Coordinates of C-alpha atoms and ligand atoms in Angstrom, one line a residue:
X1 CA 40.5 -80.9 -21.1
X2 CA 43.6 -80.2 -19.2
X3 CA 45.0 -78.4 -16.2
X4 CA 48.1 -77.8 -14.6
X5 CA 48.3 -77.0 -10.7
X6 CA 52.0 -76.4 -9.2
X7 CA 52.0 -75.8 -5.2
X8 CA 55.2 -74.7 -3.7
X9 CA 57.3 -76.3 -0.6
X10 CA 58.0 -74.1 2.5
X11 CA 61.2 -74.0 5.6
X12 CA 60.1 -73.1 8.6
X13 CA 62.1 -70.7 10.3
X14 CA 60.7 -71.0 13.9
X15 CA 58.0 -73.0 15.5
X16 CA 57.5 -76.5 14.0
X17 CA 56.2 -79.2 16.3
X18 CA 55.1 -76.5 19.4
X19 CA 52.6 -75.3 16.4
X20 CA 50.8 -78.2 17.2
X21 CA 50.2 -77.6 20.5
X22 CA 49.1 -73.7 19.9
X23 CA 52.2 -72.5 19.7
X24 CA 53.3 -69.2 17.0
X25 CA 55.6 -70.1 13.9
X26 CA 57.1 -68.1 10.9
X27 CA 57.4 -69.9 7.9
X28 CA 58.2 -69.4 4.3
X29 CA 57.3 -70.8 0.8
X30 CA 60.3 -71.5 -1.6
X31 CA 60.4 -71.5 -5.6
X32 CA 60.9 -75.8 -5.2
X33 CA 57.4 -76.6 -6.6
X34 CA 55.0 -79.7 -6.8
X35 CA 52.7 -80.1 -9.6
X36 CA 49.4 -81.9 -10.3
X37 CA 48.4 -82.6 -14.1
X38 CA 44.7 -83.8 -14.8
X39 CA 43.7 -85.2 -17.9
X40 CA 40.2 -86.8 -18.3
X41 CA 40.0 -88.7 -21.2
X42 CA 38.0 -88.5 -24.4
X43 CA 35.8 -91.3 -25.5
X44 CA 38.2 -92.9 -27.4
X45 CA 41.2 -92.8 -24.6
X46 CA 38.0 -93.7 -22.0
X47 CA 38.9 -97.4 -20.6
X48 CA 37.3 -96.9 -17.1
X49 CA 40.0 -96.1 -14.8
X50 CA 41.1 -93.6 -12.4
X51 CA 45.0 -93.3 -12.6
X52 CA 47.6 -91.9 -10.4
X53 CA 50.8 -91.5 -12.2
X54 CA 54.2 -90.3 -10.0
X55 CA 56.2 -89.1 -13.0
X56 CA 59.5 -88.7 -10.9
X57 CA 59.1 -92.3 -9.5
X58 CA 58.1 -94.0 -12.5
X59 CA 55.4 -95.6 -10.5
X60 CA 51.8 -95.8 -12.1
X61 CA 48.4 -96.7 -9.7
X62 CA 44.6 -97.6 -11.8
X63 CA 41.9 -98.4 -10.2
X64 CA 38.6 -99.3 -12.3
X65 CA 36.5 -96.3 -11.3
X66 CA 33.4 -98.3 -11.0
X67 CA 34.8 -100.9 -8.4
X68 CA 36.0 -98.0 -6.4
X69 CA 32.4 -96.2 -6.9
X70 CA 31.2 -99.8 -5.3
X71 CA 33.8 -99.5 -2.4
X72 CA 33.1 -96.0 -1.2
X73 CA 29.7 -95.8 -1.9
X74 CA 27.6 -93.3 -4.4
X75 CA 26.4 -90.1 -3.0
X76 CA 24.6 -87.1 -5.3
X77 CA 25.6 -84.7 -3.2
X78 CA 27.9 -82.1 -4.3
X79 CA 30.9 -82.0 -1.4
X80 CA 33.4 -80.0 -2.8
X81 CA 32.2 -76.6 -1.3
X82 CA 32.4 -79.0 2.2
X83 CA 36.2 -80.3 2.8
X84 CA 35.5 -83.4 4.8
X85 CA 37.7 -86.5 6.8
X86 CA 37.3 -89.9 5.7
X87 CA 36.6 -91.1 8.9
X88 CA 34.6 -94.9 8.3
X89 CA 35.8 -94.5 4.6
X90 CA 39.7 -95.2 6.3
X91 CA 39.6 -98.9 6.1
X92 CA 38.4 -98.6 2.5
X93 CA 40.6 -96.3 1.0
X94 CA 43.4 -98.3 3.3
X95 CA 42.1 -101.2 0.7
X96 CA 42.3 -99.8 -2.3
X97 CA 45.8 -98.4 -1.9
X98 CA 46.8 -102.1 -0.7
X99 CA 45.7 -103.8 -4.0
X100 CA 48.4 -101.8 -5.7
X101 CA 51.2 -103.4 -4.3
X102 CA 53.1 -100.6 -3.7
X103 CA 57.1 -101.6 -3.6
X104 CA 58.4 -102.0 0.2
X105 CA 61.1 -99.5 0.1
X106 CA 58.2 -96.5 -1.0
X107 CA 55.7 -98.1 1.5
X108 CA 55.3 -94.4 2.9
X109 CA 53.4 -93.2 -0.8
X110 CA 50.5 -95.5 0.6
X111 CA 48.9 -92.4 3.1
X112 CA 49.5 -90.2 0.1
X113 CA 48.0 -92.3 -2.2
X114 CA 44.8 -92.7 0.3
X115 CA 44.9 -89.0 0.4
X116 CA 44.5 -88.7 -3.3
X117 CA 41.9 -91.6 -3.4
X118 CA 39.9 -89.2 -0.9
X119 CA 40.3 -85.8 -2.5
X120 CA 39.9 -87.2 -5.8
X121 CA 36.4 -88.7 -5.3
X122 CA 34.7 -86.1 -2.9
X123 CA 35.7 -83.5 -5.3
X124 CA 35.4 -85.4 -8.7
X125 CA 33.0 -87.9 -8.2
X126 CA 33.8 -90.8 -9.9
X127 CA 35.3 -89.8 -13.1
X128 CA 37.7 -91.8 -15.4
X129 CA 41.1 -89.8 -15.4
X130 CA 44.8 -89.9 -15.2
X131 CA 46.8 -87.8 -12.7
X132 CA 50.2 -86.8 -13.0
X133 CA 52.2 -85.4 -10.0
X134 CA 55.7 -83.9 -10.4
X135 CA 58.1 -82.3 -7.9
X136 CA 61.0 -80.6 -7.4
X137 CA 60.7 -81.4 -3.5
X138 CA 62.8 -84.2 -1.9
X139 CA 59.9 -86.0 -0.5
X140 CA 59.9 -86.4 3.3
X141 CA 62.6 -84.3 3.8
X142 CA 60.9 -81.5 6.0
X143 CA 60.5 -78.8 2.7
X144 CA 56.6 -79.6 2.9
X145 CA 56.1 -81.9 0.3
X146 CA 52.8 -83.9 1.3
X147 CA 51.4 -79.8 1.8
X148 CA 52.7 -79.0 -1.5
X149 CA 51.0 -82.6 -3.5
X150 CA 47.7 -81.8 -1.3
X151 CA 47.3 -78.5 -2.5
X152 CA 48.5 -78.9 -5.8
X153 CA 46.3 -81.5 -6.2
X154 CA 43.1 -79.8 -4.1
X155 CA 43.9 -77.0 -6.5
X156 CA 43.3 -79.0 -9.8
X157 CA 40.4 -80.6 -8.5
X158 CA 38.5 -78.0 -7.1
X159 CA 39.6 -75.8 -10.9
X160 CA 37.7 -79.0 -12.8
X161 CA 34.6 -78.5 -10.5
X162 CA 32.0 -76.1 -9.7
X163 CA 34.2 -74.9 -7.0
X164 CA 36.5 -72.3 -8.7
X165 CA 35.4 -70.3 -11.3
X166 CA 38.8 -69.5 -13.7
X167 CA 39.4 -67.8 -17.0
X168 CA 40.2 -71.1 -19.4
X169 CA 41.1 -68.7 -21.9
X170 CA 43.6 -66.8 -19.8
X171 CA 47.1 -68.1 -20.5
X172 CA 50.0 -69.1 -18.6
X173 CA 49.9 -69.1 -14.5
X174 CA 47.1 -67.6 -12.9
X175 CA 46.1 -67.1 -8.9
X176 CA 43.0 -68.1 -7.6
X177 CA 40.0 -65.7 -5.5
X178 CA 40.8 -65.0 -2.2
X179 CA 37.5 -67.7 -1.3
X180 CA 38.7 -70.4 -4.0
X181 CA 42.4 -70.5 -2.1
X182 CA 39.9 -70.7 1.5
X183 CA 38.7 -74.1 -0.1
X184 CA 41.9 -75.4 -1.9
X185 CA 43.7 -75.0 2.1
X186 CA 40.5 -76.6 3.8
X187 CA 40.9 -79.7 1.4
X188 CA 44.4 -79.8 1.6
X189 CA 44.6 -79.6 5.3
X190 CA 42.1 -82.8 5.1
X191 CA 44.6 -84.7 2.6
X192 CA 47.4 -83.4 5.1
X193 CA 45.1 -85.1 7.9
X194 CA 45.5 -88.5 6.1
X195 CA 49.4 -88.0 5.8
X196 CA 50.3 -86.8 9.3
X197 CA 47.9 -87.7 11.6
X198 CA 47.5 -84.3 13.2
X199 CA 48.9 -81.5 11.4
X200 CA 48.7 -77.9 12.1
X201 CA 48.0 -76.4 9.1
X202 CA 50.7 -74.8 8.8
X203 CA 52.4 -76.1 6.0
X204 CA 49.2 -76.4 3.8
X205 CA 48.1 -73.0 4.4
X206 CA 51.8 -71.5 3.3
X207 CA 52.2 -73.8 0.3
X208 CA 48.2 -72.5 -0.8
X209 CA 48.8 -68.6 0.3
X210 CA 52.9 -68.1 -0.4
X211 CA 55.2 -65.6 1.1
X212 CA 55.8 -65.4 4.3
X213 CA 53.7 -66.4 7.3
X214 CA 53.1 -66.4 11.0
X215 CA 51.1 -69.1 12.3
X216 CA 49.2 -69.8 15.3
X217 CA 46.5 -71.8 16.6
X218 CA 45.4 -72.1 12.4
X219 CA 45.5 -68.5 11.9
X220 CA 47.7 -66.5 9.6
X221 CA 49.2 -63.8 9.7
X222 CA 51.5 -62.3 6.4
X223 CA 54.7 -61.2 7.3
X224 CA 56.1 -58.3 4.8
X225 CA 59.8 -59.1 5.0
X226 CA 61.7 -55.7 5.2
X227 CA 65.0 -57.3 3.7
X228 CA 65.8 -60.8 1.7
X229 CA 66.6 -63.9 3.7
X230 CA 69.3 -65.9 3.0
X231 CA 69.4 -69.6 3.8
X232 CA 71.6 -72.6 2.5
X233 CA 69.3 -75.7 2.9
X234 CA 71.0 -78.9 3.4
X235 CA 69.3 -82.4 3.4
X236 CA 70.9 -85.1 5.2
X237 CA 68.9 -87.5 2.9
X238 CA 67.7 -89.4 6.2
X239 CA 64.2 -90.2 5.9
X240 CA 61.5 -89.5 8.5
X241 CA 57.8 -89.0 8.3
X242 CA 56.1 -86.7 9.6
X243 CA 53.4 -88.7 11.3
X244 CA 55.8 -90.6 13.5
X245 CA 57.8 -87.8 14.8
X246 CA 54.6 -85.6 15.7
X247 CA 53.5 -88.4 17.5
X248 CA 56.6 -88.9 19.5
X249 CA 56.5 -85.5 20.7
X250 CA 53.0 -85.8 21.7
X251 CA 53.9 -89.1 23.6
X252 CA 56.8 -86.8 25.5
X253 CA 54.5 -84.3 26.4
X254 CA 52.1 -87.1 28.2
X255 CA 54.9 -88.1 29.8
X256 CA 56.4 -84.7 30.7
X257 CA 53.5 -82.0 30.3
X258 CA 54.8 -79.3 32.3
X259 CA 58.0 -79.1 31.0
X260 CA 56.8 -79.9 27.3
X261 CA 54.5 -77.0 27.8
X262 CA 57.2 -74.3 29.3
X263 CA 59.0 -75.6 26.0
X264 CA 56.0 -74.9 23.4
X265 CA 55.7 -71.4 25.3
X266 CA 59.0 -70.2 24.8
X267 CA 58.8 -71.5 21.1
X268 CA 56.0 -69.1 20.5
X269 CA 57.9 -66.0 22.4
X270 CA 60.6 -66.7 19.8
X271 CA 58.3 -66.9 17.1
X272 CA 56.6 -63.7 17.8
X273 CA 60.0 -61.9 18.3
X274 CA 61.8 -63.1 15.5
X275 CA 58.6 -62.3 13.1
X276 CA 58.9 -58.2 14.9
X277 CA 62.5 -58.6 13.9
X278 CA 61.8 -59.5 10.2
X279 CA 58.9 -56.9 9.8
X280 CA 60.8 -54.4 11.1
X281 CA 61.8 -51.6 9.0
X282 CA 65.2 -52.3 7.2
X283 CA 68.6 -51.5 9.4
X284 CA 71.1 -49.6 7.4
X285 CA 74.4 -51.0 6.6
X286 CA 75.9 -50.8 10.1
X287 CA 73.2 -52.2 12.1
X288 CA 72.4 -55.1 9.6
X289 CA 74.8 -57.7 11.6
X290 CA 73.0 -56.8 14.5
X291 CA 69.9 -58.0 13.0
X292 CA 71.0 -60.9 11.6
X293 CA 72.9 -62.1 14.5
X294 CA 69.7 -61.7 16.5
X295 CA 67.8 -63.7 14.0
X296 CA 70.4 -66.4 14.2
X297 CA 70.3 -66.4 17.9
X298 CA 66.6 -67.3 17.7
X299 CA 66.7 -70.0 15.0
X300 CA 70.0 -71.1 17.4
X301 CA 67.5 -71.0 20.6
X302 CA 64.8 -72.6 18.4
X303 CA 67.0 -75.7 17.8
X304 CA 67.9 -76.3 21.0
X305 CA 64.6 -76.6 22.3
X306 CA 63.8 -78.9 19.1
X307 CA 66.7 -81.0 21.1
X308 CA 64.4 -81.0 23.9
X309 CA 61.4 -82.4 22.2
X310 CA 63.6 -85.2 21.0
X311 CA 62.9 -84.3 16.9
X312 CA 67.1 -83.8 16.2
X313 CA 68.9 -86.4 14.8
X314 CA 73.2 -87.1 14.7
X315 CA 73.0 -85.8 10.8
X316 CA 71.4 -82.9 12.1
X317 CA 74.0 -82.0 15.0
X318 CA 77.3 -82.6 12.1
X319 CA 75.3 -80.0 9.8
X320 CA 74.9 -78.1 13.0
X321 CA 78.4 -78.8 14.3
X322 CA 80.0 -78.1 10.6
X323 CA 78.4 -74.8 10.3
X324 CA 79.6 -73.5 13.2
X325 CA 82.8 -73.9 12.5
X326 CA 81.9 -71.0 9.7
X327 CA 80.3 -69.0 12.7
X328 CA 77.3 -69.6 10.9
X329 CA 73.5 -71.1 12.7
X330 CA 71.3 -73.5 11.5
X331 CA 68.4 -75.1 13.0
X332 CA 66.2 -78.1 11.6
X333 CA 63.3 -77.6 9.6
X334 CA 60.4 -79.3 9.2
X335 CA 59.4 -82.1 11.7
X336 CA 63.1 -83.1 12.1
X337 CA 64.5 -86.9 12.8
X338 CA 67.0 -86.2 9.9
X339 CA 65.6 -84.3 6.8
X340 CA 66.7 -80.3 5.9
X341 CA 68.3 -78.0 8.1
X342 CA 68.6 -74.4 7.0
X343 CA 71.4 -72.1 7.7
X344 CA 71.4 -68.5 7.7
X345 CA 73.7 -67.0 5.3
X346 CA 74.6 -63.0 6.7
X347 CA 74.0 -60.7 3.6
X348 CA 77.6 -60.4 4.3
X349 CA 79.3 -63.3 4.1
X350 CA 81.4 -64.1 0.8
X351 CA 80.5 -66.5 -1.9
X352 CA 83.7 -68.1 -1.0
X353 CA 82.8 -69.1 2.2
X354 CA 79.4 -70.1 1.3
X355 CA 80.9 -72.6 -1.3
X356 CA 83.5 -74.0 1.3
X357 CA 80.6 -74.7 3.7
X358 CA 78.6 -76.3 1.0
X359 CA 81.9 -78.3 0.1
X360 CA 82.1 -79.9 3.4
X361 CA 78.4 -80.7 4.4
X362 CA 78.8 -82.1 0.5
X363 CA 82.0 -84.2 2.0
X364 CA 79.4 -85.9 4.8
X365 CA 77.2 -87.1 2.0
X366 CA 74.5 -84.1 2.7
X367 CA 73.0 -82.5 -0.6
X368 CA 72.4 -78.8 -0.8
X369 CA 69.6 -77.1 -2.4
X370 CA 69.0 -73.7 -3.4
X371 CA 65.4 -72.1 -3.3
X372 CA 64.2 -68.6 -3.2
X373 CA 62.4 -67.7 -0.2
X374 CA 58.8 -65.6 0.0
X375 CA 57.0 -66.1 -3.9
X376 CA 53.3 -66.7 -4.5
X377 CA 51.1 -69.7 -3.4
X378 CA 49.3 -71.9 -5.4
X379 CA 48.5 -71.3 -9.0
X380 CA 46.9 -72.8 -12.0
X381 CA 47.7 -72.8 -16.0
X382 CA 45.2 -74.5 -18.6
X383 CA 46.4 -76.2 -21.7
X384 CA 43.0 -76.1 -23.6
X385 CA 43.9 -77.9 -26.4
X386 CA 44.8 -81.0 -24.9
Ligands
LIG401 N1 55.0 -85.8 -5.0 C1 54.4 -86.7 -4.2 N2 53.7 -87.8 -4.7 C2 53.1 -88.7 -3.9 N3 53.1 -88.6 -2.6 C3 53.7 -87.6 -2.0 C4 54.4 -86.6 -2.8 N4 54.9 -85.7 -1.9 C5 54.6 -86.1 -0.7 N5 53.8 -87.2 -0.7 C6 53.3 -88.0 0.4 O1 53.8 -87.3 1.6 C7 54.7 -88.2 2.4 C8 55.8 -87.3 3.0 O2 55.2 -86.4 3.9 P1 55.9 -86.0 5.2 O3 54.9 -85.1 5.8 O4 56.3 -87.2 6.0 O5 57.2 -85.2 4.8 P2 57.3 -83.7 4.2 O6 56.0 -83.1 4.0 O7 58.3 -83.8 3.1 O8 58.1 -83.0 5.4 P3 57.4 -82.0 6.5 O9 56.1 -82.4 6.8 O10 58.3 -82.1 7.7 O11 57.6 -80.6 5.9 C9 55.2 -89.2 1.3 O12 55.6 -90.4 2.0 C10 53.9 -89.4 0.5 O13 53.0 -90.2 1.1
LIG402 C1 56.2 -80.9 12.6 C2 55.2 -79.9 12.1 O1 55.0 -78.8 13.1 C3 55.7 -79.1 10.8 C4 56.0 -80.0 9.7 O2 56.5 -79.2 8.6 C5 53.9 -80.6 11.9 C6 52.7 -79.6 11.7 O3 52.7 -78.5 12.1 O4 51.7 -80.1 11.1
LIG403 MG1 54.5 -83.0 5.5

């Protein structure tokens, strides 16, 4: 038995970091997907282990399933309906991700790799199995890729338990039950804990539901896009996580909570505005710079006040600097500290223009990538004859 999970990535278009702190955000999912292949064995291919296999890394991680039964401890209970932290489990699962002698430069997989060891066995049990993740996401780039493996991989666990009830016989992609994708985001959010420390929820709850979202204090609410966005997304290829740049914000707001806290309020007055301005009903031809300019002006406001939290990063302000010369905004996305930026490309601007921009953030050493912004969530395919 087989299944195939694929969870998309997501920009954020307002509100990262002052999310945390109660803040509103808008974000979106984008057609750059991660996926999560599980495979348990028959009794033939059975030798005992769990396995974790990064495809795109050529990086493989066993563990004898029995030693790490022994480690974590047995429990009969059924905890997949109840998505749950590690808490006194941390030091273990900390152990069993150190035995694998992850490389030094990829040192960062190891939270991810304790966040699969956690998911894995409260929704499994303690199963022989191999796991195969693959994405299209530059991983820690700000494009939500430890949201996209969580729920991608909460997804495929929670299909192979009692926890979803699918058609197997149903082929190709498939969505999940409006109470299935409830428990797919709780888990995810917990794998998400393991990865950042404190996350919002914000990127695991767009990666599990799609489209496009406001956020706030972990509610959602979908926002029915009256026209297209268009953004360029450029990655500086620094690399950040997550974790450390949440925490220095939180260490600036000890230090400065007043003015860390007019900040995070005037982050959510732009979120709310610029999600009125997108649900808005479409502006005809004349009025549509209007509109876009004022959604630029927010994402423009937005970054400044990222500056002010201390998230932006030199790479960030040549992308910055480089667009404007095109008259075009950008703002970070993400949690910043190098990563993506996005830009907003006016639905009028020429092709020609578009490629001369992307030809000189190119000429800095910056990658672009194109996605599609607003399609579904999480979804699920079986292969039943495997
Ligand atoms: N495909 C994957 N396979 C294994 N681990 C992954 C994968 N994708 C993400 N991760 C885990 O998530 C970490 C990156 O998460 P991080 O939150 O720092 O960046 P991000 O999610 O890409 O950006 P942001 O949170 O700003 O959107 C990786 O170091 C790894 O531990
Ligand atoms: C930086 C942050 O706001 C967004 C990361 O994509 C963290 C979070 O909300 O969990
Ligand atoms: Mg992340």
């Amino acid at each position: 038995m087989e299944v195939t999970t694929r969870a998309p990535g997501k920009i954020i278009l307002s509100g990262e970091h002052a999310v945390v702190y109660g803040s509103a955000a808008v974000a979106s999912a984008i057609d750059l997907y991660t996926s999560v292949t599980i495979h348990f064995p028959s009794h033939i291919e059975n030798d005992g282990n769990l396995k974790l296999q990064l495809a795109d890394l050529a990086l493989e991680f066993s563990w004898p399933i029995a030693q790490v039964k022994e480690r974590l401890g047995e429990s009969d209970a059924i905890k997949c309906f109840e998505p749950s932290s590690p808490n006194s489990h941390r030091a273990t699962l900390h152990s069993l991700v150190e035995q694998q002698n992850i490389p030094e430069a990829k040192i960062g997989l190891a939270s991810g790799i304790e966040a699969f060891l956690w998911l894995y066995t409260c929704i499994q049990g303690y199963k022989p199995a191999t796991v195969t993740v693959t994405s299209q996401l530059p991983l820690g780039s700000g494009l939500g890729s430890s949201a996209a493996y969580c729920v991608a991989l909460s997804a495929a666990l929670l299909t192979l338990s009692s926890g979803v009830n699918l058609d197997m016989s149903q082929k190709g992609w498939q969505g999940f039950e409006d109470n299935e994708l409830k428990l797919v985001n709780g888990w995810a959010f917990e794998g998400e804990k393991i990865i950042h420390g404190r996350p919002s929820g914000i990127d695991n709850t767009v990666s599990t539901y799609g489209n496009m979202i406001k956020f706030k204090s972990g509610n959602l609410t979908p926002i029915i896009s009256s026209l297209p966005l268009r953004v360029l997304i450029t990655n500086t290829k620094v690399g950040r996580n997550t974790k450390a740049l949440v925490a220095g914000v939180s260490e600036r707001t000890k230090r400065h909570p007043d003015a860390m806290n007019c900040v995070f309020s005037a982050v959510d007055s732009i979120s709310n505005e610029l999600s009125e301005i997108i649900k808005s009903p479409a502006p005809n031809n004349l009025d549509m710079t209007e509109y876009e300019e004022k959604i630029g002006e927010l994402m423009e406001m937005n970054q400044g006040l990222l500056q002010c939290m201390g998230v932006s990063h030199a790479t960030i302000e040549t992308v910055l600097r480089t667009t404007l010369k095109y008259k075009l905004t950008s703002k970070l996305t993400g949690a910043g500290g190098g990563g993506c930026v996005i830009t907003l490309l006016p639905t009028l601007l020429s092709q020609t223009v578009v490629e001369k921009v992307i030809a000189e953030l190119e000429s800095c050493g910056f990658q672009n990538l194109t996605a599609g912004i607003g399609g579904k969530g999480v979804r699920v395919c079986f292969n039943i004859s495997s």
